[in-house]
CSV table of C-alpha atoms and ligand atoms in Angstrom, one decimal:
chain,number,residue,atom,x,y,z
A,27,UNK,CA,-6.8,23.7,10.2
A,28,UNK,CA,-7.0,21.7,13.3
A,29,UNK,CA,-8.4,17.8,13.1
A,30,UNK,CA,-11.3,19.0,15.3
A,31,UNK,CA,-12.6,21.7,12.9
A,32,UNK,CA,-11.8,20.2,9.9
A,33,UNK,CA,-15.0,20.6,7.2
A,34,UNK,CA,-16.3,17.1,6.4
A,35,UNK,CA,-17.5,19.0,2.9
A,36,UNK,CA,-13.8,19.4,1.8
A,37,UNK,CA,-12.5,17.5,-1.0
A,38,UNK,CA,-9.6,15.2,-1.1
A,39,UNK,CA,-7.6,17.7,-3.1
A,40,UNK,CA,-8.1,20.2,-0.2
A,41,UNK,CA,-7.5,17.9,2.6
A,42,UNK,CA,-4.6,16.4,1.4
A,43,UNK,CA,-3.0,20.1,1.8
A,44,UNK,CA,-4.8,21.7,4.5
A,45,UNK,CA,-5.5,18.7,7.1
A,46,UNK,CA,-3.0,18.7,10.0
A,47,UNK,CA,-1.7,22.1,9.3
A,48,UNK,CA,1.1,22.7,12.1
A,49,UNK,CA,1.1,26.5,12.4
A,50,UNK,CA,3.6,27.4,15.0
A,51,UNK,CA,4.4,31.4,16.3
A,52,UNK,CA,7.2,31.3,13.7
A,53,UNK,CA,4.3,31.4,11.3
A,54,UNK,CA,6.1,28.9,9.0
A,55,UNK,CA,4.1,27.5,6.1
A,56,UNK,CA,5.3,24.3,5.1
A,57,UNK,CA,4.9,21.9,8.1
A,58,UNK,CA,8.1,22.3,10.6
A,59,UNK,CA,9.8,18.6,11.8
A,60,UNK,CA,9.4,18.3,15.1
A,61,UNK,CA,13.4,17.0,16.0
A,62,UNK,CA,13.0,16.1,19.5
A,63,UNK,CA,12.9,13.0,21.3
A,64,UNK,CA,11.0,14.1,24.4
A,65,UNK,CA,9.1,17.1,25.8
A,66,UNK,CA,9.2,19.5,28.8
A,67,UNK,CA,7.1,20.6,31.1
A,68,UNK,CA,6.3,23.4,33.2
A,69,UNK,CA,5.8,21.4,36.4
A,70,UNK,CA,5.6,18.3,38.2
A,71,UNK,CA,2.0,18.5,38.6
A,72,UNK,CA,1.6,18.9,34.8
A,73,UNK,CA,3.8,16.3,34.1
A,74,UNK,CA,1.8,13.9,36.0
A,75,UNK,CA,-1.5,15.5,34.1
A,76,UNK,CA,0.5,14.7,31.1
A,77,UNK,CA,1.4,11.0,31.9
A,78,UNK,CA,-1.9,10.0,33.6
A,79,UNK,CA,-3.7,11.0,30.6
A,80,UNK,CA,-6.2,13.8,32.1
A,81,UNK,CA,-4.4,16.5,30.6
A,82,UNK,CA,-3.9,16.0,26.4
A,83,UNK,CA,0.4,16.6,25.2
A,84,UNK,CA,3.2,15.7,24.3
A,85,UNK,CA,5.4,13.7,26.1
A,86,UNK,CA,8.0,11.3,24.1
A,87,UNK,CA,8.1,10.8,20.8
A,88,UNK,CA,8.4,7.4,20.1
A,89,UNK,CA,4.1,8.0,20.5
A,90,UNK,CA,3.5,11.8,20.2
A,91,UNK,CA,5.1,13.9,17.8
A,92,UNK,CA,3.2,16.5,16.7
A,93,UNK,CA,5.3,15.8,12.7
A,94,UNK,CA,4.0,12.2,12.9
A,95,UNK,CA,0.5,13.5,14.2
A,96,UNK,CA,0.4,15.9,11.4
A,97,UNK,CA,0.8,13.3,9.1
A,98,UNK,CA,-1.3,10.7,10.6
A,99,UNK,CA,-4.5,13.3,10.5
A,100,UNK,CA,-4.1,14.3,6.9
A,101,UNK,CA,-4.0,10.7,5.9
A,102,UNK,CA,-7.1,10.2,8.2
A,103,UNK,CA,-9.0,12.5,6.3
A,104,UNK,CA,-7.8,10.9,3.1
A,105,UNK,CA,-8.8,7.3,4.2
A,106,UNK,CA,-12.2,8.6,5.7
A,107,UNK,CA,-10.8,6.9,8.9
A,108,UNK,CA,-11.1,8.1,12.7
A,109,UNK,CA,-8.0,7.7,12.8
A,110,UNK,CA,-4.2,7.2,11.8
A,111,UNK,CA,-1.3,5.4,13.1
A,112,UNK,CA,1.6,6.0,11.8
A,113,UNK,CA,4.7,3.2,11.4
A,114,UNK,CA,8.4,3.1,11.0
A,115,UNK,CA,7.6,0.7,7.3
A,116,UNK,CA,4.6,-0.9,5.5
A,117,UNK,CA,5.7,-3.8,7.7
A,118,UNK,CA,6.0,-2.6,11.2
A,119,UNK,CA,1.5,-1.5,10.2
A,120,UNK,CA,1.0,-5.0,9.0
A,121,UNK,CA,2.7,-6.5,11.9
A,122,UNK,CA,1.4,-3.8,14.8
A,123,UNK,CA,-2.1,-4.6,13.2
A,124,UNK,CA,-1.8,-8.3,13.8
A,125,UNK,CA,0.3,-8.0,17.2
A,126,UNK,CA,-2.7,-5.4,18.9
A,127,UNK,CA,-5.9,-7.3,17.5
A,128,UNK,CA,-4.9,-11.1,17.3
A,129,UNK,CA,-3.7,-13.8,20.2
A,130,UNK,CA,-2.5,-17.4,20.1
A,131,UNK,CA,-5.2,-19.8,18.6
A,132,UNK,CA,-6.7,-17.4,16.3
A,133,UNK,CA,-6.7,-17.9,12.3
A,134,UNK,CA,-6.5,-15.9,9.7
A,135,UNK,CA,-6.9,-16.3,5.9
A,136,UNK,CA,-5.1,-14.6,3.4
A,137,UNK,CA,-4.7,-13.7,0.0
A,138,UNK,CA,-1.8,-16.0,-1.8
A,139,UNK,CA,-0.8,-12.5,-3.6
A,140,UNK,CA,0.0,-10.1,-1.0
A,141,UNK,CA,3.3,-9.1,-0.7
A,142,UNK,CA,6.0,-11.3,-0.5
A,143,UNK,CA,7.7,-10.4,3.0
A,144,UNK,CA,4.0,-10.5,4.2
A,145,UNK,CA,3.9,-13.9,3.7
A,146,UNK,CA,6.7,-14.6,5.8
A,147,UNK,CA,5.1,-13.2,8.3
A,148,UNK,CA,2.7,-14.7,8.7
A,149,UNK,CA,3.8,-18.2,7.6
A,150,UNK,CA,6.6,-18.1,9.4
A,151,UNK,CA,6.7,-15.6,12.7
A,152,UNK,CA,2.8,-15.3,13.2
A,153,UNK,CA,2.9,-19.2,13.2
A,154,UNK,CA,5.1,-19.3,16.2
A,155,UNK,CA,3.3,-17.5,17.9
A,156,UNK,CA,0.2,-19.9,17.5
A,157,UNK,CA,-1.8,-17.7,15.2
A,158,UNK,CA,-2.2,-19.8,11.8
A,159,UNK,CA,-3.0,-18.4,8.0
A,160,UNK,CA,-4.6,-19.7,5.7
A,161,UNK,CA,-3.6,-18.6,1.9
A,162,UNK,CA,-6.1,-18.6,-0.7
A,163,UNK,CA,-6.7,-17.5,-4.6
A,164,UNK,CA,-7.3,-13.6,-4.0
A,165,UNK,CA,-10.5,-14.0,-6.2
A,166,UNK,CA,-11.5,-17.4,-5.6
A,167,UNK,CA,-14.9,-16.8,-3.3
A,168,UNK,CA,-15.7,-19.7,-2.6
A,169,UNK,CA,-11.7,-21.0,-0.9
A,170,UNK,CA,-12.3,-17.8,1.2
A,171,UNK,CA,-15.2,-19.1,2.4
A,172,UNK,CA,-14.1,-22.9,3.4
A,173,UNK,CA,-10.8,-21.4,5.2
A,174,UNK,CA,-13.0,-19.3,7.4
A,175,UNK,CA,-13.2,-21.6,11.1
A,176,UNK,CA,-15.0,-20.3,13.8
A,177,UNK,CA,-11.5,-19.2,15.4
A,178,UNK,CA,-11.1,-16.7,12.2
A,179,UNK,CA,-10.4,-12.9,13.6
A,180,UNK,CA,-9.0,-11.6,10.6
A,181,UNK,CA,-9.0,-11.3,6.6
A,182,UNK,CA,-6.1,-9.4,4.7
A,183,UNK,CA,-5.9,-9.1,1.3
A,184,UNK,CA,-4.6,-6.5,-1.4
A,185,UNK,CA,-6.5,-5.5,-4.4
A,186,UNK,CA,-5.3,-4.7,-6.9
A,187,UNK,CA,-2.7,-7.8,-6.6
A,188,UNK,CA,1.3,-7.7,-7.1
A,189,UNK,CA,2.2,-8.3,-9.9
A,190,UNK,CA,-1.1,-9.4,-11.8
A,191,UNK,CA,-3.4,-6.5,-11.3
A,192,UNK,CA,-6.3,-8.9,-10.1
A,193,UNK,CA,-8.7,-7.0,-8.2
A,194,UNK,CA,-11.4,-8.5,-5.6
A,195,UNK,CA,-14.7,-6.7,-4.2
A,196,UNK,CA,-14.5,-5.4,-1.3
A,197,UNK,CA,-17.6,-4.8,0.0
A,198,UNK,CA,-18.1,-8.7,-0.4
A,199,UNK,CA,-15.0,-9.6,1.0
A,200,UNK,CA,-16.3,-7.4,4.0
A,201,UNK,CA,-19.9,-8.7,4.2
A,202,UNK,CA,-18.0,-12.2,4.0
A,203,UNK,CA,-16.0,-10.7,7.1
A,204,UNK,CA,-18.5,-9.7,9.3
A,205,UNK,CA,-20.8,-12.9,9.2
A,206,UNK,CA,-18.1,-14.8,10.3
A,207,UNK,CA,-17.4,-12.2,13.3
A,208,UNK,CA,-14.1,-11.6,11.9
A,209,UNK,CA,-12.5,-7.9,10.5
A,210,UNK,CA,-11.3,-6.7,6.8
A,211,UNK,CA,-7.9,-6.0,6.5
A,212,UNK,CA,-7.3,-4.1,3.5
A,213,UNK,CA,-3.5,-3.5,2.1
A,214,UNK,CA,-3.9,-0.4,0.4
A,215,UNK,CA,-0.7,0.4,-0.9
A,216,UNK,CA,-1.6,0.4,-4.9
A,217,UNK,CA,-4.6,2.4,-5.2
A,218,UNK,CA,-3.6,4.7,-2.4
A,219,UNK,CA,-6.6,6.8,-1.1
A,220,UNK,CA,-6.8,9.1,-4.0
A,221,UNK,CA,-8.3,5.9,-6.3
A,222,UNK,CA,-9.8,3.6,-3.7
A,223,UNK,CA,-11.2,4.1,-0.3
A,224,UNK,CA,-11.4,0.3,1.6
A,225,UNK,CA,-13.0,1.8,5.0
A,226,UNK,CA,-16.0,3.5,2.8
A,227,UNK,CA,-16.3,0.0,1.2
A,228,UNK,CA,-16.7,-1.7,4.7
A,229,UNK,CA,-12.9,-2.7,5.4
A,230,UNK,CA,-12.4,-2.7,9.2
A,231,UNK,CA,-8.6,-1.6,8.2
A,232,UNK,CA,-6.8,0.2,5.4
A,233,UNK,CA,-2.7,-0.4,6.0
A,234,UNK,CA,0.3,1.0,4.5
A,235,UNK,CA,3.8,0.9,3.1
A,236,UNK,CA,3.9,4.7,2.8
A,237,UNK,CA,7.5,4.1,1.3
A,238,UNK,CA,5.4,3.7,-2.1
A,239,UNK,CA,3.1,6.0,-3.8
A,240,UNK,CA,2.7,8.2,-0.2
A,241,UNK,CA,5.9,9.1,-0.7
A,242,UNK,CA,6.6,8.9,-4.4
A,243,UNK,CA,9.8,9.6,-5.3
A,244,UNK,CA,11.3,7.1,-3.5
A,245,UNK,CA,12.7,8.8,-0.2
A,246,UNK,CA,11.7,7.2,2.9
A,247,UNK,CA,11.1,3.9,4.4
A,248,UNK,CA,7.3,4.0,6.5
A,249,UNK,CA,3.5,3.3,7.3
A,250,UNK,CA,0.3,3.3,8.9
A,251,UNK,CA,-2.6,1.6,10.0
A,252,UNK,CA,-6.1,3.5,9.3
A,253,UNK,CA,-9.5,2.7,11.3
A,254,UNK,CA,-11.8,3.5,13.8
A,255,UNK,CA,-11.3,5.0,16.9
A,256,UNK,CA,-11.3,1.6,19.2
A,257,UNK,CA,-9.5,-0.5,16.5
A,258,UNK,CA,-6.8,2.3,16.3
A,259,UNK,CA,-6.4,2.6,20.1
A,260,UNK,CA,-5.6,-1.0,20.2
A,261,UNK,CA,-3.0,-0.3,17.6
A,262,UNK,CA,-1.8,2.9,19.3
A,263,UNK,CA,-1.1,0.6,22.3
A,264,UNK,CA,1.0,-2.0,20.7
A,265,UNK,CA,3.1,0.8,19.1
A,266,UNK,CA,3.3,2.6,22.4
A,267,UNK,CA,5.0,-0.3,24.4
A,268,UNK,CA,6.9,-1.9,21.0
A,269,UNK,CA,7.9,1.4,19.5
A,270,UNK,CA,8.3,0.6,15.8
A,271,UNK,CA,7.5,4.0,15.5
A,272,UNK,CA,7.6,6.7,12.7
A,273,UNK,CA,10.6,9.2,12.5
A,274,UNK,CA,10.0,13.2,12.3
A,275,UNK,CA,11.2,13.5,8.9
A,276,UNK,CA,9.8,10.6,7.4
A,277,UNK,CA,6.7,11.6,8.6
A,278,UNK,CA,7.4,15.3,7.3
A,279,UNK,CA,8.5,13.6,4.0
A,280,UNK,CA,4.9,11.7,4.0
A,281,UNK,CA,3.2,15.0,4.4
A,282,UNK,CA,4.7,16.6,1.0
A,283,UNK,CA,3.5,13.5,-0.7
A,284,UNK,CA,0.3,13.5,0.2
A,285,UNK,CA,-0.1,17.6,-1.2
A,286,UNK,CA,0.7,15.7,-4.8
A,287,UNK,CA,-0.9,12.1,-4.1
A,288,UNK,CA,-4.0,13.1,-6.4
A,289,UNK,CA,-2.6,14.8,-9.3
A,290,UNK,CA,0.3,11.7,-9.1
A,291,UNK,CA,-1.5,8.9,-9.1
A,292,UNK,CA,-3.8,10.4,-11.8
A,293,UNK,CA,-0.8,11.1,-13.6
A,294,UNK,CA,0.2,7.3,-12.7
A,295,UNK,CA,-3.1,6.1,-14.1
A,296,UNK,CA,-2.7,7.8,-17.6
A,297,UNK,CA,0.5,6.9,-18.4
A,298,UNK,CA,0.1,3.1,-17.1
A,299,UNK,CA,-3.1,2.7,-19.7
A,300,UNK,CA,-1.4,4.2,-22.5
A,301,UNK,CA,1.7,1.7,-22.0
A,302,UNK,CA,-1.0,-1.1,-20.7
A,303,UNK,CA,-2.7,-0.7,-24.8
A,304,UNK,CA,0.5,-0.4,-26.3
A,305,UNK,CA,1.6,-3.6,-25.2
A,306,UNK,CA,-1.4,-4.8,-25.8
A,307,UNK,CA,-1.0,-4.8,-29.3
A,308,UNK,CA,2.4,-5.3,-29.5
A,309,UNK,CA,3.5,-8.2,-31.7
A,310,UNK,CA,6.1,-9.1,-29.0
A,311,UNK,CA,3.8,-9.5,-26.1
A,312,UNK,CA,1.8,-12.6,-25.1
A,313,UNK,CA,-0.5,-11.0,-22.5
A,314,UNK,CA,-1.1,-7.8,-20.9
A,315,UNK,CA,-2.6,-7.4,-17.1
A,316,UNK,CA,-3.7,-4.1,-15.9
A,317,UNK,CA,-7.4,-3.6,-15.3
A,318,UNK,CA,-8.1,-0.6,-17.3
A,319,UNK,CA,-8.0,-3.4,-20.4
A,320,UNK,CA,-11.8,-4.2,-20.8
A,321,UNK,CA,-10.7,-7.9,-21.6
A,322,UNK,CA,-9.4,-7.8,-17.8
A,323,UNK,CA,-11.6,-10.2,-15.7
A,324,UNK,CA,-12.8,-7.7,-13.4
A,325,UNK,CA,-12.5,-4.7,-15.8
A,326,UNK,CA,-16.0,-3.6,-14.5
A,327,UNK,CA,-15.4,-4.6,-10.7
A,328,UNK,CA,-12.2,-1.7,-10.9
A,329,UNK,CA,-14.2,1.1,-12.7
A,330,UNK,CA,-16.5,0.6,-10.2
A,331,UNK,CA,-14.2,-0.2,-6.7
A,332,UNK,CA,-11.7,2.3,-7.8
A,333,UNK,CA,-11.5,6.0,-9.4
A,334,UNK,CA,-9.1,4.7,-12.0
A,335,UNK,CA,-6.8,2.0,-12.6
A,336,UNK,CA,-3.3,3.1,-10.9
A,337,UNK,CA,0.4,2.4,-11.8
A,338,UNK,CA,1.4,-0.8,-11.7
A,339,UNK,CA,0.9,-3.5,-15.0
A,340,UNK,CA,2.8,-6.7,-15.6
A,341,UNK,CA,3.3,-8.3,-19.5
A,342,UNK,CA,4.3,-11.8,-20.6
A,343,UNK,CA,6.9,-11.0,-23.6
A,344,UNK,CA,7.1,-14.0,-26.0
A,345,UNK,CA,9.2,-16.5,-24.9
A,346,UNK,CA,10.7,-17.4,-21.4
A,347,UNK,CA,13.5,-15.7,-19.1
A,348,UNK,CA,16.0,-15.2,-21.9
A,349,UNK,CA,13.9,-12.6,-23.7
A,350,UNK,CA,12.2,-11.2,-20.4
A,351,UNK,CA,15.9,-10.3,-19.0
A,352,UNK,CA,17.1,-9.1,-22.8
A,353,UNK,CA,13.8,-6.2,-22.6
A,354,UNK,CA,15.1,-5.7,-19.3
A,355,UNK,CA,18.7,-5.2,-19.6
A,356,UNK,CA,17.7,-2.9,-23.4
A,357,UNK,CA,16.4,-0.6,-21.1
A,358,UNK,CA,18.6,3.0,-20.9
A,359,UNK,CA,16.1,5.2,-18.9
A,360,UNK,CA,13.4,2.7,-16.6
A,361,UNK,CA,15.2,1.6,-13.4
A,362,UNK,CA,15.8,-1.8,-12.5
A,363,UNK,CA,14.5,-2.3,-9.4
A,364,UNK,CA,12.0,-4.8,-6.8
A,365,UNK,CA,10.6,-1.1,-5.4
A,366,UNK,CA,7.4,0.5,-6.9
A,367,UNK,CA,5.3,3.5,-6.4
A,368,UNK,CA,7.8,6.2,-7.5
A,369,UNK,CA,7.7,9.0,-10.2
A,370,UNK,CA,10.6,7.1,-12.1
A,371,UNK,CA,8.9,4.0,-14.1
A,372,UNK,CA,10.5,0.9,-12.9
A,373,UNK,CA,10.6,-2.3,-14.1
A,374,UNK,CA,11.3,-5.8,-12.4
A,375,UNK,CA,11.4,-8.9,-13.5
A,376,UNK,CA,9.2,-11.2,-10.3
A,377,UNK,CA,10.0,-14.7,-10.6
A,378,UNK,CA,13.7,-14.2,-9.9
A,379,UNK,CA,13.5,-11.1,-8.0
A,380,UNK,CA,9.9,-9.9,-6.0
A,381,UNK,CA,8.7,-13.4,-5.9
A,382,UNK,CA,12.0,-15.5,-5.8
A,383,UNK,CA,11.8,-16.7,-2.9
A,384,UNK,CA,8.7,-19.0,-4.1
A,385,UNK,CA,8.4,-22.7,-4.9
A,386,UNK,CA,8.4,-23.6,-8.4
A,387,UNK,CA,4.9,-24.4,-7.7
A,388,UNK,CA,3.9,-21.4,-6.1
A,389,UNK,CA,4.8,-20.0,-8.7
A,390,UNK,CA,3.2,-21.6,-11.3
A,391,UNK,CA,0.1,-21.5,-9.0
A,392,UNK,CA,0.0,-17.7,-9.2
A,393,UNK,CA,1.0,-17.0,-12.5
A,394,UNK,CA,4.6,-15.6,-11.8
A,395,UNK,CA,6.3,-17.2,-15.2
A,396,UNK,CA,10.0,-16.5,-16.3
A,397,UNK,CA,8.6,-14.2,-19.1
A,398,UNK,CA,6.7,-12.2,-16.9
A,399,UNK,CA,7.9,-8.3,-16.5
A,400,UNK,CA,6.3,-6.3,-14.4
A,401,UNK,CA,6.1,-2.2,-14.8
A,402,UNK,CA,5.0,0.6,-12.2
A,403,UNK,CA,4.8,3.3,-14.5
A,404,UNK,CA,6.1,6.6,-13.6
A,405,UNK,CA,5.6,10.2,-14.7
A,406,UNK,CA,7.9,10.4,-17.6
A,407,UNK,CA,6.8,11.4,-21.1
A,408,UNK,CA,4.5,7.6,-22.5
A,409,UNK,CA,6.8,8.1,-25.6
A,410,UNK,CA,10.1,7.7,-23.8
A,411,UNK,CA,8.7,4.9,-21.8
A,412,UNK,CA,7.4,3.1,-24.9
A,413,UNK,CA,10.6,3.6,-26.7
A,414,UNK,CA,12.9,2.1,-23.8
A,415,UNK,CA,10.5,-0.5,-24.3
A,416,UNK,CA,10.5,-1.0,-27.6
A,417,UNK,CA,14.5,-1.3,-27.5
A,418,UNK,CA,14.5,-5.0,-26.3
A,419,UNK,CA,11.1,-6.1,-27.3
A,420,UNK,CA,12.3,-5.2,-31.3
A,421,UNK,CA,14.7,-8.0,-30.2
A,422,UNK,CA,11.9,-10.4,-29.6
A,423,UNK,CA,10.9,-12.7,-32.7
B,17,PLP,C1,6.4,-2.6,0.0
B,17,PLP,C2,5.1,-3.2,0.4
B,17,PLP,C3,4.9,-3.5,1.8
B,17,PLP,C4,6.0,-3.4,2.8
B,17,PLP,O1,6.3,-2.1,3.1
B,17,PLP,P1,7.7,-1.6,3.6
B,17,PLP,O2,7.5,-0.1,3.7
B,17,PLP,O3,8.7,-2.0,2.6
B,17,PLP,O4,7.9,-2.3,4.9
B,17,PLP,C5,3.6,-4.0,2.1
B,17,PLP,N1,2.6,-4.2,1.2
B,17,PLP,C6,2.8,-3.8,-0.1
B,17,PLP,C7,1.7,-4.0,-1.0
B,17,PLP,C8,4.0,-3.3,-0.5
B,17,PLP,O5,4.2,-3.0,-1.8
């Protein structure tokens, strides 16, 4: 099914496997990888035709590749977007975003709780470059509000947040946006499209690391950048001439995921809510934060922003970092690991790991204790997952 003919009635199920279809003579069915760095042509004059832009093709694949294309419709049609750009990691969407659509003396304001490498970017290589950020309280209204100058172009955020599951509205965040002239940037790398569309909720942008739950098993580094069609160009552009492009088989890796993303992160969702209760009650555990708890703060925000709650959870065990590393290290099965977003459940302890790299008073500020674990839930059995658990939090008094 080509992107032109594609039926707007289709379900996300369907799309995610039949959008971007690459049916070459060979007549193979799952998508082939395109291995080639550039293109030929059958003459001069068509390779001018090609290069001027009057006649639609291939022609070097640090821009067209018709793997990377693939992928970048099907996740179109997933995001409701125009458009796709695919990028060689979560970072390289974040950063071609901000390089095509901001210049020196423009602001933005972000959440405090995005990712952590994020941060740095902005803070620290957007700053040099004379474009300033503001960080505020992801749910904290009215600090969004006073951050936002007249020299404002952008807003980026994540919802849910990493590690405590807070989740913001974003159709406010968007209204909020647009009356100040400036555009919704919308990290969707938790929720994924299969539990939260941003771009149907007003964001101007919904951005990737595809290295998470697009993927899902843990394969591949990559990402994209979803919008409409003159936001996307803009992007396009910067990738063009900068080239921090997506490779063939990453993109082709991308693809598969996407055929599972739904049933996955459904799968995520079930499994994180069991665990998310269990703790709950456990006699070890301080305090549980995953939004499918109804005591969560915006419980009824999620049910209604999202189609469930995703993957990721974070717990406070009783007591500080000695008893937080001893459920850790009980562990036989979970991984140990700062990644998310992959079938395997893995579990990470933030304020010495993810969020390290923080002030003592940053972290304090955004609730990243020492006894704070955080979980992204895979796909194995709840039992197993609750007994790992259970290993090192029986050690707990
Ligand atoms: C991992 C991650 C990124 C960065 O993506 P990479 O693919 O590692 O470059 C950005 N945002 C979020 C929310 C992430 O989890």
């Amino acid at each position: 099914m080509a992107q032109d003919d594609q039926d707007q009635t289709l379900h996300p199920e369907t799309l995610a496997l039949r959008t971007g279809q690459l049916r070459t003579g060979e007549g193979a069915h799952s998508e082939p990888i395109f291995a080639t760095s550039s293109y030929v042509f059958d003459s001069a004059a068509q390779a001018a035709a090609r290069f001027s832009g009057e006649e639609p093709g291939n022609i070097y694949s640090r821009f067209t590749n018709p793997t990377v294309q693939a992928f970048e419709q099907r996740l179109a049609a997933l995001e409701g977007a125009e458009r796709c750009v695919a990028t060689a990691s979560g970072m390289a969407a974040i950063l071609s975003t901000v390089m095509a659509l901001l210049q020196a003396g423009d602001e933005v304001v972000c959440s405090r709780s995005v990712f952590g490498t994020t941060n740095v970017l902005f803070e620290k290589y957007l700053q040099r470059f004379g474009v300033h950020t503001r960080f505020v309280p992801l749910t904290a209204m009215e600090q969004w509000q006073q951050a936002i100058t007249s020299k404002t172009r952008l807003l980026f955020l994540e919802t849910p947040s990493n590690p405590l599951c807070e989740v913001v509205d974003i159709t406010a965040m968007a209204e909020l946006a647009h009356s100040h002239g400036a555009l919704l940037v919308v990290d969707n790398c938790f929720c994924t499209p299969a539990l939260q569309q941003p771009l149907a909720l007003g964001a101007d942008i919904a951005l990737h690391s595809a290295t998470k739950f697009l993927d899902g098993q843990g394969r591949c580094i990559g990402g994209a950048v979803c919008g409409d069609h003159a936001l996307m160009e803009e992007v396009f552009g910067f990738l063009r001439s900068a080239g921090p492009s997506l490779s063939p088989f990453n993109a082709w890796v991308f693809l598969k995921g996407l055929e599972t993303l739904s049933l996955r992160m459904q799968a995520h969702s079930r499994n994180a809510l069991e665990l998310a209760r269990w703790l709950d009650q456990h006699p070890a555990v301080e305090q549980v934060f995953h939004a499918g708890l109804p005591e969560h703060p915006q419980h009824d925000l999620a049910r209604r922003q999202q189609r469930d709650f995703g993957g990721v959870l974070s717990f406070r065990v009783k007591g500080g970092r000695t008893q937080a590393w001893q459920v850790i290290d009980s562990t036989r099965i979970l991984s140990i690991t700062g990644n998310l977003g992959d079938a395997k459940t893995t579990i990470t302890h933030p304020a010495t790991t993810t969020h390290g790299r923080l002030s003592d008073a940053a972290k304090l500020e955004s609730g990243i204790s020492e006894n704070l674990i955080r979980l992204c839930v895979g796909l194995e059995h709840s039992d197993d997952i609750k007994a790992d658990l259970q290993r090192g939090l029986a050690k707990v008094n």
